[in-house]
XYZ file of C-alpha atoms in Angstrom:
79
model
C 1.806 15.478 13.989
C 1.335 13.380 17.031
C 4.845 15.249 18.396
C 3.281 19.056 18.411
C 0.027 17.233 20.608
C 2.471 15.433 23.053
C 4.744 18.479 23.288
C 1.190 20.520 23.861
C 0.292 18.071 26.866
C 3.981 17.960 28.702
C 4.246 21.650 29.502
C 0.976 20.341 31.852
C 2.788 17.648 33.205
C 6.266 18.781 33.539
C 6.027 21.096 36.682
C 4.586 17.844 38.872
C 6.656 14.517 37.596
C 10.072 16.359 35.892
C 10.466 19.010 38.951
C 9.576 18.008 41.779
C 8.938 13.990 40.775
C 5.496 13.297 41.321
C 3.981 10.791 39.144
C 1.244 12.377 36.978
C -1.249 11.325 33.887
C -3.157 13.436 31.910
C -6.525 11.900 30.229
C -8.607 12.978 27.596
C -12.389 13.327 28.837
C -13.932 14.615 25.620
C -14.854 17.248 23.393
C -16.218 20.592 24.446
C -19.028 22.076 22.244
C -16.780 23.857 20.629
C -14.472 21.096 20.068
C -12.329 21.831 22.065
C -10.380 18.682 24.003
C -11.180 18.486 27.747
C -8.698 16.298 30.115
C -8.327 15.634 33.822
C -4.868 14.984 35.343
C -4.263 12.609 38.163
C -1.507 13.732 40.354
C 0.360 11.206 43.017
C 2.450 11.105 45.765
C 5.908 10.386 45.647
C 5.570 7.088 47.342
C 2.835 5.601 45.234
C 3.053 5.953 41.877
C 1.123 2.837 40.794
C -1.857 4.609 42.748
C -1.805 7.268 39.659
C -2.425 4.312 37.312
C -4.301 2.613 39.241
C -7.122 5.737 39.612
C -6.700 6.126 36.065
C -7.837 2.792 35.269
C -10.300 3.323 37.086
C -11.590 6.497 35.477
C -11.296 5.191 32.120
C -13.324 2.174 32.741
C -16.417 4.004 34.610
C -16.340 7.005 31.534
C -16.281 3.953 29.022
C -19.426 2.690 30.920
C -21.247 5.547 31.195
C -20.605 6.318 27.290
C -21.711 2.721 26.525
C -24.874 3.363 28.598
C -25.439 6.835 26.888
C -25.330 5.196 23.269
C -27.726 2.619 24.145
C -30.090 4.970 25.096
C -29.518 4.956 28.730
C -29.039 8.103 31.261
C -27.433 10.660 30.178
C -24.852 12.520 31.063
C -25.358 16.664 32.253
C -23.052 19.207 31.269
């Protein structure tokens, strides 16, 4: 089953990393009210692929902190 998911995700990243060599990463952000997945793509320059991973890591850390605060009754996420 995961192979089908990987193929579905790859169709969005191939134009960047396979056709022109730009580094790209796709991150799951959450689910919509209709339970559809929502994601974000981070695309870097040819000369700095490490930056893509740094941005992705910081994005995931920030998202985790926001979700943790929300679970503990803290600030709400506006949709």
